[in-house]
Amino acid sequence: MDLTREEQAILDGEEGESRQKAMELVTALGKIYGAEDLIDITSAHLSGASYKTIGDGGLKYLEDMAAGGAKVSVPSTLNPVGMDRDRWREMHITPEFAEKQLRIIDLYGEMGVQKTCSCTPYTGANVPSLGDHVAWAESSALSFVNSFIGARTNREGGPGALAAAILGKTANYGLHLDEKRKPTVVIDADIDGSVFSYSMLGQAVGMAIGTGIPYFRGISPETEEAKTLSAAMAAAGSVALWHAEGATPEAGSFDVSDLEVIHIGKPELEAAYSKLNTVDDVQLIALGCPHLTEKEMHQIAAFLKGKRKVNKDVEIWFCTSAEVRAKCPEDVKVMEEFGPVLADTCMVVAPIEGAFQRTGTNSAKAGNYLPTLCSQKAMVRDVSALLEVVM
């Protein structure tokens, strides 16, 4: 790789061991993927924040990095953690788990990472601009900022994103390059336009193409639809970038006349729905994967207002960021009549398998991950259909 004199000095250890280790990792990744050089980034978003996912080995790694004086050099945010920092007992979390989870958050804080823990940092805490190069490690978030905002990031892993955050640089390959952002397939979508239909569309597309860069015709997503679509395609496949005709900032740059066209309509959506649904009754309903936005909080509260929870055997969690929760006090008051509004966590990275075996969600992303990461049978429905279960 072609390193500048400053970058070579970091690699040689002239700026300390922590920056040297970060440079070793970033350059190693660059060599693997054929990068010719490094590129400056404007922000990072880090996964590997839940004790459930990183365990004692990850905790030790963070201890060593913080003890070595590692500091991030660009604005950096964290993915959801394994519990609400204040309400973990309501989530059936043990004190031992809570102690280690809080330590992980503090270690990131010592390194200068914002202790905002959300999979939707682009709604407020970390908002890239069109053309920004960033290093993001959350699959749905990186797809959203690549696609709907037009920032540029590869699908980073947790350690790689942390290393890039420390350096303020990442390897210049893949989706950082113009030629790698071209669509590879056209998707003619026939959906009803609801947020849930975008989730099923993402599931169907992920199942159909696995990877690649879809170019959508027939959809007009806004923030909530785009985050849902991004999350579903990233989980059902490994889609990190998509374009939508007339809706995303780079879509008009491409000629798609020679690309394969795939139609996604009722049969494909029904197949996606059938794949995700494996149970007809649940013990937990968990909404907010990705985290609920202010608009979704308003909509859920409006649906619940004046109703009451009859089925006491089913718990309900509403998952959002602390920032959004603080902005919606009246909505929270209504929602809390049905279940806790939890901040900075979600059902996927929480150790729910200790208390539940069957979970309902409105998210295709969660529908993919609940069986594999949480040992759950899943029910995937629209929000209103799910909440009717307890009324």
GROMACS .gro file of C-alpha atoms in nm:
model
  391
    1MET     CA    1   0.000   0.000   0.000
    2ASP     CA    2   0.105   0.358  -0.066
    3LEU     CA    3   0.133   0.517   0.280
    4THR     CA    4   0.216   0.879   0.348
    5ARG     CA    5   0.516   0.961   0.566
    6GLU     CA    6   0.281   1.030   0.858
    7GLU     CA    7   0.098   0.700   0.810
    8GLN     CA    8   0.425   0.507   0.790
    9ALA     CA    9   0.541   0.671   1.112
   10ILE     CA   10   0.225   0.548   1.286
   11LEU     CA   11   0.285   0.198   1.150
   12ASP     CA   12   0.644   0.214   1.278
   13GLY     CA   13   0.518   0.290   1.629
   14GLU     CA   14   0.629   0.653   1.647
   15GLU     CA   15   0.289   0.765   1.781
   16GLY     CA   16   0.243   0.494   2.040
   17GLU     CA   17   0.141   0.133   2.056
   18SER     CA   18  -0.236   0.180   2.033
   19ARG     CA   19  -0.218   0.381   1.710
   20GLN     CA   20   0.039   0.135   1.575
   21LYS     CA   21  -0.196  -0.157   1.641
   22ALA     CA   22  -0.480   0.032   1.475
   23MET     CA   23  -0.267   0.104   1.169
   24GLU     CA   24  -0.155  -0.260   1.149
   25LEU     CA   25  -0.518  -0.372   1.139
   26VAL     CA   26  -0.635  -0.112   0.887
   27THR     CA   27  -0.343  -0.174   0.651
   28ALA     CA   28  -0.381  -0.551   0.681
   29LEU     CA   29  -0.748  -0.520   0.578
   30GLY     CA   30  -0.645  -0.288   0.298
   31LYS     CA   31  -0.396  -0.539   0.163
   32ILE     CA   32  -0.650  -0.821   0.177
   33TYR     CA   33  -0.900  -0.618  -0.027
   34GLY     CA   34  -0.652  -0.461  -0.266
   35ALA     CA   35  -0.659  -0.103  -0.142
   36GLU     CA   36  -0.387   0.119  -0.286
   37ASP     CA   37  -0.393   0.372  -0.004
   38LEU     CA   38  -0.584   0.503   0.297
   39ILE     CA   39  -0.857   0.766   0.300
   40ASP     CA   40  -0.961   1.013   0.569
   41ILE     CA   41  -1.298   0.954   0.737
   42THR     CA   42  -1.536   1.199   0.902
   43SER     CA   43  -1.699   0.961   1.151
   44ALA     CA   44  -1.717   0.605   1.279
   45HIS     CA   45  -1.993   0.387   1.419
   46LEU     CA   46  -1.880   0.092   1.628
   47SER     CA   47  -2.036  -0.249   1.682
   48GLY     CA   48  -1.910  -0.484   1.951
   49ALA     CA   49  -2.079  -0.293   2.232
   50SER     CA   50  -2.295  -0.564   2.390
   51TYR     CA   51  -2.137  -0.793   2.647
   52LYS     CA   52  -2.353  -1.070   2.502
   53THR     CA   53  -2.180  -1.045   2.164
   54ILE     CA   54  -1.817  -0.974   2.265
   55GLY     CA   55  -1.792  -1.161   2.595
   56ASP     CA   56  -1.490  -1.157   2.825
   57GLY     CA   57  -1.247  -1.171   2.532
   58GLY     CA   58  -1.385  -0.851   2.386
   59LEU     CA   59  -1.392  -0.686   2.726
   60LYS     CA   60  -1.024  -0.772   2.773
   61TYR     CA   61  -0.942  -0.630   2.429
   62LEU     CA   62  -1.112  -0.301   2.518
   63GLU     CA   63  -0.936  -0.293   2.857
   64ASP     CA   64  -0.602  -0.327   2.680
   65MET     CA   65  -0.684  -0.062   2.420
   66ALA     CA   66  -0.800   0.188   2.680
   67ALA     CA   67  -0.503   0.114   2.908
   68GLY     CA   68  -0.272   0.177   2.612
   69GLY     CA   69  -0.412   0.527   2.571
   70ALA     CA   70  -0.620   0.464   2.259
   71LYS     CA   71  -0.834   0.763   2.163
   72VAL     CA   72  -1.067   0.806   1.868
   73SER     CA   73  -0.984   1.098   1.641
   74VAL     CA   74  -1.322   1.142   1.468
   75PRO     CA   75  -1.678   1.159   1.608
   76SER     CA   76  -1.769   0.801   1.696
   77THR     CA   77  -2.086   0.638   1.822
   78LEU     CA   78  -2.177   0.296   1.961
   79ASN     CA   79  -2.421   0.029   1.858
   80PRO     CA   80  -2.692  -0.088   2.102
   81VAL     CA   81  -2.574  -0.261   2.418
   82GLY     CA   82  -2.717  -0.563   2.595
   83MET     CA   83  -2.945  -0.375   2.835
   84ASP     CA   84  -3.098  -0.045   2.932
   85ARG     CA   85  -2.842   0.109   3.166
   86ASP     CA   86  -3.103   0.199   3.427
   87ARG     CA   87  -3.379  -0.056   3.372
   88TRP     CA   88  -3.184  -0.377   3.320
   89ARG     CA   89  -3.368  -0.559   3.597
   90GLU     CA   90  -3.691  -0.526   3.397
   91MET     CA   91  -3.512  -0.710   3.115
   92HIS     CA   92  -3.429  -1.011   3.337
   93ILE     CA   93  -3.059  -0.920   3.329
   94THR     CA   94  -2.828  -1.057   3.598
   95PRO     CA   95  -2.611  -0.823   3.809
   96GLU     CA   96  -2.299  -0.995   3.672
   97PHE     CA   97  -2.399  -0.918   3.312
   98ALA     CA   98  -2.493  -0.561   3.405
   99GLU     CA   99  -2.158  -0.494   3.572
  100LYS     CA  100  -1.961  -0.608   3.268
  101GLN     CA  101  -2.191  -0.426   3.025
  102LEU     CA  102  -2.149  -0.098   3.210
  103ARG     CA  103  -1.773  -0.150   3.210
  104ILE     CA  104  -1.772  -0.193   2.831
  105ILE     CA  105  -1.959   0.134   2.785
  106ASP     CA  106  -1.719   0.313   3.018
  107LEU     CA  107  -1.415   0.178   2.832
  108TYR     CA  108  -1.544   0.312   2.503
  109GLY     CA  109  -1.608   0.642   2.679
  110GLU     CA  110  -1.246   0.649   2.800
  111MET     CA  111  -1.141   0.622   2.436
  112GLY     CA  112  -1.353   0.924   2.345
  113VAL     CA  113  -1.646   0.738   2.191
  114GLN     CA  114  -1.986   0.898   2.248
  115LYS     CA  115  -2.178   0.677   2.486
  116THR     CA  116  -2.486   0.702   2.267
  117CYS     CA  117  -2.578   0.341   2.193
  118SER     CA  118  -2.808   0.318   1.893
  119CYS     CA  119  -2.834   0.138   1.560
  120THR     CA  120  -2.986   0.457   1.411
  121PRO     CA  121  -2.725   0.722   1.497
  122TYR     CA  122  -2.803   0.892   1.166
  123THR     CA  123  -3.127   1.024   1.320
  124GLY     CA  124  -2.933   1.266   1.539
  125ALA     CA  125  -2.608   1.167   1.706
  126ASN     CA  126  -2.396   1.091   1.398
  127VAL     CA  127  -2.517   1.224   1.064
  128PRO     CA  128  -2.278   1.198   0.766
  129SER     CA  129  -2.316   1.412   0.455
  130LEU     CA  130  -2.335   1.315   0.089
  131GLY     CA  131  -1.991   1.199  -0.024
  132ASP     CA  132  -1.840   1.165   0.324
  133HIS     CA  133  -1.609   0.868   0.377
  134VAL     CA  134  -1.691   0.696   0.707
  135ALA     CA  135  -1.619   0.367   0.885
  136TRP     CA  136  -1.941   0.212   1.009
  137ALA     CA  137  -1.988  -0.138   1.147
  138GLU     CA  138  -2.365  -0.177   1.198
  139SER     CA  139  -2.509  -0.356   0.896
  140SER     CA  140  -2.840  -0.168   0.876
  141ALA     CA  141  -2.690   0.170   0.963
  142LEU     CA  142  -2.407   0.148   0.712
  143SER     CA  143  -2.653   0.045   0.441
  144PHE     CA  144  -2.876   0.342   0.528
  145VAL     CA  145  -2.597   0.600   0.514
  146ASN     CA  146  -2.446   0.447   0.200
  147SER     CA  147  -2.780   0.447   0.023
  148PHE     CA  148  -3.022   0.707   0.157
  149ILE     CA  149  -2.759   0.968   0.251
  150GLY     CA  150  -2.486   0.884   0.001
  151ALA     CA  151  -2.196   0.864   0.244
  152ARG     CA  152  -1.939   0.592   0.176
  153THR     CA  153  -1.844   0.298   0.394
  154ASN     CA  154  -1.767  -0.068   0.359
  155ARG     CA  155  -1.927  -0.326   0.583
  156GLU     CA  156  -1.676  -0.283   0.863
  157GLY     CA  157  -1.624  -0.525   1.151
  158GLY     CA  158  -1.613  -0.398   1.508
  159PRO     CA  159  -1.233  -0.401   1.557
  160GLY     CA  160  -1.178  -0.254   1.210
  161ALA     CA  161  -1.418   0.033   1.272
  162LEU     CA  162  -1.255   0.106   1.609
  163ALA     CA  163  -0.911   0.105   1.447
  164ALA     CA  164  -1.034   0.343   1.177
  165ALA     CA  165  -1.187   0.569   1.443
  166ILE     CA  166  -0.854   0.585   1.626
  167LEU     CA  167  -0.666   0.675   1.309
  168GLY     CA  168  -0.931   0.887   1.140
  169LYS     CA  169  -0.856   0.680   0.830
  170THR     CA  170  -0.969   0.361   0.662
  171ALA     CA  171  -0.851   0.155   0.367
  172ASN     CA  172  -0.965   0.298   0.034
  173TYR     CA  173  -1.140   0.009  -0.141
  174GLY     CA  174  -1.484  -0.128  -0.213
  175LEU     CA  175  -1.775   0.110  -0.162
  176HIS     CA  176  -1.542   0.407  -0.113
  177LEU     CA  177  -1.472   0.390  -0.489
  178ASP     CA  178  -1.707   0.524  -0.757
  179GLU     CA  179  -1.685   0.215  -0.975
  180LYS     CA  180  -1.784  -0.016  -0.688
  181ARG     CA  181  -2.109   0.172  -0.619
  182LYS     CA  182  -2.279   0.085  -0.948
  183PRO     CA  183  -2.603  -0.116  -0.928
  184THR     CA  184  -2.585  -0.482  -1.026
  185VAL     CA  185  -2.956  -0.570  -1.055
  186VAL     CA  186  -3.286  -0.387  -1.101
  187ILE     CA  187  -3.571  -0.462  -0.863
  188ASP     CA  188  -3.922  -0.380  -0.985
  189ALA     CA  189  -4.110  -0.362  -0.654
  190ASP     CA  190  -4.485  -0.398  -0.612
  191ILE     CA  191  -4.567  -0.326  -0.246
  192ASP     CA  192  -4.841  -0.140  -0.058
  193GLY     CA  193  -4.600   0.124   0.076
  194SER     CA  194  -4.638   0.046   0.447
  195VAL     CA  195  -4.324   0.027   0.658
  196PHE     CA  196  -4.390  -0.343   0.711
  197SER     CA  197  -4.409  -0.399   0.335
  198TYR     CA  198  -4.062  -0.244   0.305
  199SER     CA  199  -3.939  -0.493   0.564
  200MET     CA  200  -4.082  -0.784   0.363
  201LEU     CA  201  -3.942  -0.633   0.042
  202GLY     CA  202  -3.596  -0.622   0.196
  203GLN     CA  203  -3.631  -0.981   0.311
  204ALA     CA  204  -3.742  -1.094  -0.034
  205VAL     CA  205  -3.459  -0.909  -0.208
  206GLY     CA  206  -3.198  -1.040   0.037
  207MET     CA  207  -3.326  -1.393  -0.025
  208ALA     CA  208  -3.323  -1.339  -0.403
  209ILE     CA  209  -2.982  -1.180  -0.457
  210GLY     CA  210  -2.779  -1.246  -0.141
  211THR     CA  211  -2.529  -0.976  -0.218
  212GLY     CA  212  -2.488  -0.710  -0.484
  213ILE     CA  213  -2.631  -0.360  -0.526
  214PRO     CA  214  -3.002  -0.343  -0.611
  215TYR     CA  215  -3.157  -0.054  -0.801
  216PHE     CA  216  -3.524  -0.017  -0.705
  217ARG     CA  217  -3.807   0.103  -0.920
  218GLY     CA  218  -4.155   0.159  -0.782
  219ILE     CA  219  -4.074   0.269  -0.427
  220SER     CA  220  -4.052   0.611  -0.258
  221PRO     CA  221  -3.893   0.551   0.084
  222GLU     CA  222  -3.860   0.810   0.356
  223THR     CA  223  -3.642   0.766   0.666
  224GLU     CA  224  -3.846   0.494   0.837
  225GLU     CA  225  -3.894   0.292   0.518
  226ALA     CA  226  -3.528   0.328   0.421
  227LYS     CA  227  -3.398   0.210   0.758
  228THR     CA  228  -3.636  -0.087   0.753
  229LEU     CA  229  -3.543  -0.183   0.398
  230SER     CA  230  -3.172  -0.147   0.473
  231ALA     CA  231  -3.197  -0.362   0.784
  232ALA     CA  232  -3.390  -0.641   0.615
  233MET     CA  233  -3.158  -0.670   0.313
  234ALA     CA  234  -2.848  -0.663   0.531
  235ALA     CA  235  -2.983  -0.946   0.748
  236ALA     CA  236  -3.145  -1.163   0.479
  237GLY     CA  237  -2.845  -1.116   0.251
  238SER     CA  238  -2.540  -0.894   0.281
  239VAL     CA  239  -2.655  -0.587   0.092
  240ALA     CA  240  -2.458  -0.279   0.199
  241LEU     CA  241  -2.575  -0.033  -0.069
  242TRP     CA  242  -2.893   0.015  -0.270
  243HIS     CA  243  -3.035   0.281  -0.497
  244ALA     CA  244  -3.398   0.382  -0.552
  245GLU     CA  245  -3.507   0.567  -0.864
  246GLY     CA  246  -3.600   0.925  -0.778
  247ALA     CA  247  -3.540   0.871  -0.406
  248THR     CA  248  -3.170   0.823  -0.330
  249PRO     CA  249  -2.897   1.074  -0.411
  250GLU     CA  250  -2.687   0.863  -0.648
  251ALA     CA  251  -2.962   0.681  -0.835
  252GLY     CA  252  -2.965   0.925  -1.127
  253SER     CA  253  -2.598   0.863  -1.197
  254PHE     CA  254  -2.645   0.516  -1.346
  255ASP     CA  255  -2.766   0.358  -1.667
  256VAL     CA  256  -2.945   0.039  -1.568
  257SER     CA  257  -3.085  -0.052  -1.909
  258ASP     CA  258  -2.860  -0.359  -1.945
  259LEU     CA  259  -2.910  -0.503  -1.595
  260GLU     CA  260  -3.110  -0.810  -1.501
  261VAL     CA  261  -3.460  -0.720  -1.376
  262ILE     CA  262  -3.621  -0.907  -1.086
  263HIS     CA  263  -3.988  -0.852  -1.001
  264ILE     CA  264  -4.083  -0.861  -0.634
  265GLY     CA  265  -4.457  -0.879  -0.579
  266LYS     CA  266  -4.715  -1.071  -0.380
  267PRO     CA  267  -4.572  -1.425  -0.424
  268GLU     CA  268  -4.220  -1.319  -0.327
  269LEU     CA  269  -4.345  -1.116  -0.030
  270GLU     CA  270  -4.552  -1.410   0.091
  271ALA     CA  271  -4.250  -1.641   0.065
  272ALA     CA  272  -4.044  -1.394   0.268
  273TYR     CA  273  -4.318  -1.373   0.530
  274SER     CA  274  -4.347  -1.752   0.554
  275LYS     CA  275  -3.973  -1.796   0.599
  276LEU     CA  276  -3.963  -1.557   0.895
  277ASN     CA  277  -4.270  -1.681   1.083
  278THR     CA  278  -4.214  -2.000   1.280
  279VAL     CA  279  -4.458  -1.966   1.573
  280ASP     CA  280  -4.813  -1.841   1.634
  281ASP     CA  281  -4.791  -1.744   2.000
  282VAL     CA  282  -4.526  -1.543   2.184
  283GLN     CA  283  -4.398  -1.456   2.529
  284LEU     CA  284  -4.234  -1.128   2.428
  285ILE     CA  285  -4.319  -0.863   2.170
  286ALA     CA  286  -4.016  -0.646   2.095
  287LEU     CA  287  -4.039  -0.342   1.869
  288GLY     CA  288  -3.749  -0.126   1.757
  289CYS     CA  289  -3.504  -0.319   1.541
  290PRO     CA  290  -3.366  -0.086   1.415
  291HIS     CA  291  -3.448   0.159   1.692
  292LEU     CA  292  -3.781   0.339   1.683
  293THR     CA  293  -3.769   0.691   1.541
  294GLU     CA  294  -3.967   0.985   1.680
  295LYS     CA  295  -4.226   0.935   1.406
  296GLU     CA  296  -4.268   0.568   1.497
  297MET     CA  297  -4.295   0.652   1.866
  298HIS     CA  298  -4.578   0.896   1.782
  299GLN     CA  299  -4.754   0.639   1.565
  300ILE     CA  300  -4.735   0.360   1.822
  301ALA     CA  301  -4.853   0.587   2.104
  302ALA     CA  302  -5.145   0.708   1.889
  303PHE     CA  303  -5.244   0.346   1.820
  304LEU     CA  304  -5.226   0.251   2.188
  305LYS     CA  305  -5.395   0.558   2.334
  306GLY     CA  306  -5.723   0.470   2.501
  307LYS     CA  307  -5.657   0.096   2.482
  308ARG     CA  308  -5.546  -0.135   2.760
  309LYS     CA  309  -5.336  -0.445   2.786
  310VAL     CA  310  -5.548  -0.752   2.862
  311ASN     CA  311  -5.303  -1.038   2.805
  312LYS     CA  312  -5.063  -1.007   3.097
  313ASP     CA  313  -4.869  -1.317   2.996
  314VAL     CA  314  -4.695  -1.139   2.707
  315GLU     CA  315  -4.428  -0.878   2.778
  316ILE     CA  316  -4.379  -0.582   2.543
  317TRP     CA  317  -4.054  -0.393   2.493
  318PHE     CA  318  -4.023  -0.074   2.293
  319CYS     CA  319  -3.660  -0.015   2.196
  320THR     CA  320  -3.521   0.323   2.097
  321SER     CA  321  -3.228   0.551   2.171
  322ALA     CA  322  -3.203   0.755   2.489
  323GLU     CA  323  -3.207   1.065   2.269
  324VAL     CA  324  -3.537   0.977   2.103
  325ARG     CA  325  -3.694   0.862   2.428
  326ALA     CA  326  -3.614   1.197   2.588
  327LYS     CA  327  -3.782   1.379   2.300
  328CYS     CA  328  -4.111   1.187   2.330
  329PRO     CA  329  -4.228   1.213   2.694
  330GLU     CA  330  -4.600   1.205   2.614
  331ASP     CA  331  -4.563   0.906   2.384
  332VAL     CA  332  -4.353   0.727   2.644
  333LYS     CA  333  -4.625   0.781   2.904
  334VAL     CA  334  -4.881   0.606   2.683
  335MET     CA  335  -4.648   0.324   2.580
  336GLU     CA  336  -4.535   0.254   2.936
  337GLU     CA  337  -4.890   0.136   3.013
  338PHE     CA  338  -4.808  -0.163   2.794
  339GLY     CA  339  -4.437  -0.219   2.857
  340PRO     CA  340  -4.104  -0.049   2.919
  341VAL     CA  341  -3.961   0.196   2.668
  342LEU     CA  342  -3.600   0.080   2.675
  343ALA     CA  343  -3.308   0.298   2.569
  344ASP     CA  344  -2.986   0.204   2.390
  345THR     CA  345  -3.057  -0.170   2.371
  346CYS     CA  346  -3.258  -0.416   2.164
  347MET     CA  347  -3.388  -0.770   2.175
  348VAL     CA  348  -3.118  -0.906   1.942
  349VAL     CA  349  -2.815  -0.806   2.151
  350ALA     CA  350  -2.982  -0.864   2.489
  351PRO     CA  351  -2.961  -1.209   2.653
  352ILE     CA  352  -3.334  -1.273   2.611
  353GLU     CA  353  -3.287  -1.648   2.571
  354GLY     CA  354  -3.263  -1.678   2.948
  355ALA     CA  355  -3.625  -1.566   2.989
  356PHE     CA  356  -3.804  -1.625   2.656
  357GLN     CA  357  -3.827  -1.880   2.380
  358ARG     CA  358  -4.086  -1.718   2.148
  359THR     CA  359  -4.063  -1.354   2.042
  360GLY     CA  360  -4.277  -1.134   1.819
  361THR     CA  361  -4.134  -0.849   1.615
  362ASN     CA  362  -4.224  -0.623   1.324
  363SER     CA  363  -3.868  -0.644   1.187
  364ALA     CA  364  -3.735  -0.878   0.920
  365LYS     CA  365  -3.388  -0.806   1.056
  366ALA     CA  366  -3.489  -0.931   1.400
  367GLY     CA  367  -3.680  -1.216   1.239
  368ASN     CA  368  -3.353  -1.339   1.088
  369TYR     CA  369  -3.140  -1.290   1.398
  370LEU     CA  370  -3.373  -1.402   1.676
  371PRO     CA  371  -3.346  -1.774   1.587
  372THR     CA  372  -2.970  -1.768   1.534
  373LEU     CA  373  -2.846  -1.525   1.799
  374CYS     CA  374  -3.118  -1.562   2.062
  375SER     CA  375  -3.251  -1.919   2.025
  376GLN     CA  376  -3.602  -1.786   1.962
  377LYS     CA  377  -3.892  -1.895   1.750
  378ALA     CA  378  -4.016  -1.580   1.581
  379MET     CA  379  -4.347  -1.421   1.489
  380VAL     CA  380  -4.307  -1.136   1.239
  381ARG     CA  381  -4.609  -0.910   1.192
  382ASP     CA  382  -4.704  -0.549   1.134
  383VAL     CA  383  -4.698  -0.340   1.455
  384SER     CA  384  -5.076  -0.318   1.487
  385ALA     CA  385  -5.120  -0.693   1.435
  386LEU     CA  386  -4.860  -0.768   1.699
  387LEU     CA  387  -5.005  -0.534   1.958
  388GLU     CA  388  -5.355  -0.673   1.903
  389VAL     CA  389  -5.220  -0.995   2.058
  390VAL     CA  390  -5.227  -0.838   2.403
  391MET     CA  391  -5.557  -0.650   2.377
   0.00000   0.00000   0.00000
